[in-house]
CSV table of C-alpha atoms in Angstrom, one decimal:
chain,number,residue,atom,x,y,z
A,14,UNK,CA,111.0,101.8,102.7
A,15,UNK,CA,110.5,99.6,105.7
A,16,UNK,CA,107.6,97.1,106.0
A,17,UNK,CA,105.3,97.0,109.1
A,18,UNK,CA,102.5,94.8,110.0
A,19,UNK,CA,99.1,96.2,111.3
A,20,UNK,CA,96.0,94.6,112.4
A,21,UNK,CA,92.6,96.0,111.2
A,22,UNK,CA,89.1,94.8,112.0
A,23,UNK,CA,87.0,93.8,108.7
A,24,UNK,CA,84.9,97.2,108.9
A,25,UNK,CA,88.2,99.2,108.6
A,26,UNK,CA,89.6,97.1,106.1
A,27,UNK,CA,86.5,97.6,104.1
A,28,UNK,CA,86.6,101.3,104.3
A,29,UNK,CA,90.4,101.4,103.4
A,30,UNK,CA,89.5,99.2,100.3
A,31,UNK,CA,86.7,101.4,99.2
A,32,UNK,CA,88.6,104.6,99.6
A,33,UNK,CA,91.5,103.5,97.8
A,34,UNK,CA,89.7,102.0,94.8
A,35,UNK,CA,87.8,105.3,94.7
A,36,UNK,CA,91.0,107.3,94.3
A,37,UNK,CA,93.1,104.9,92.6
A,38,UNK,CA,95.4,104.1,95.6
A,39,UNK,CA,97.0,101.3,97.2
A,40,UNK,CA,96.2,100.2,100.7
A,41,UNK,CA,100.0,101.3,101.7
A,42,UNK,CA,99.6,104.8,100.1
A,43,UNK,CA,96.3,105.5,102.1
A,44,UNK,CA,97.6,104.6,105.3
A,45,UNK,CA,100.7,106.5,104.8
A,46,UNK,CA,98.9,109.7,104.1
A,47,UNK,CA,96.5,108.9,107.0
A,48,UNK,CA,99.5,108.8,109.2
A,49,UNK,CA,101.2,111.7,107.9
A,50,UNK,CA,98.0,113.9,108.2
A,51,UNK,CA,97.3,112.8,111.7
A,52,UNK,CA,101.0,113.6,112.8
A,53,UNK,CA,101.1,116.9,111.0
A,54,UNK,CA,97.6,118.2,112.4
A,55,UNK,CA,98.3,117.0,116.0
A,56,UNK,CA,100.0,119.1,118.7
A,57,UNK,CA,102.8,117.5,120.5
A,58,UNK,CA,100.9,117.5,123.9
A,59,UNK,CA,97.8,116.0,122.4
A,60,UNK,CA,97.3,112.3,121.9
A,61,UNK,CA,94.4,110.3,120.7
A,62,UNK,CA,92.0,109.3,123.2
A,63,UNK,CA,92.7,105.6,122.5
A,64,UNK,CA,96.6,106.1,123.4
A,65,UNK,CA,95.8,108.4,126.5
A,66,UNK,CA,96.7,106.7,129.9
A,67,UNK,CA,94.6,107.8,133.1
A,68,UNK,CA,95.7,108.5,136.6
A,69,UNK,CA,93.6,108.1,139.8
A,70,UNK,CA,93.4,111.1,141.8
A,71,UNK,CA,92.5,111.0,145.6
A,72,UNK,CA,90.9,114.1,147.1
A,73,UNK,CA,91.1,114.4,150.9
A,74,UNK,CA,88.6,116.8,152.5
């Protein structure tokens, strides 16, 4: 497996740690499964809002 680095805020780390401890998993296990679920459950033409780009459209009347 390859190693990647991810920046997380304190609140997310706390949530991650609580979830991992509750289910006896490592942080990496939780993150891997979360990524798999997001990708599996999303449509190809759908992007999370935080990844969307916006266009400015001019309307002439």
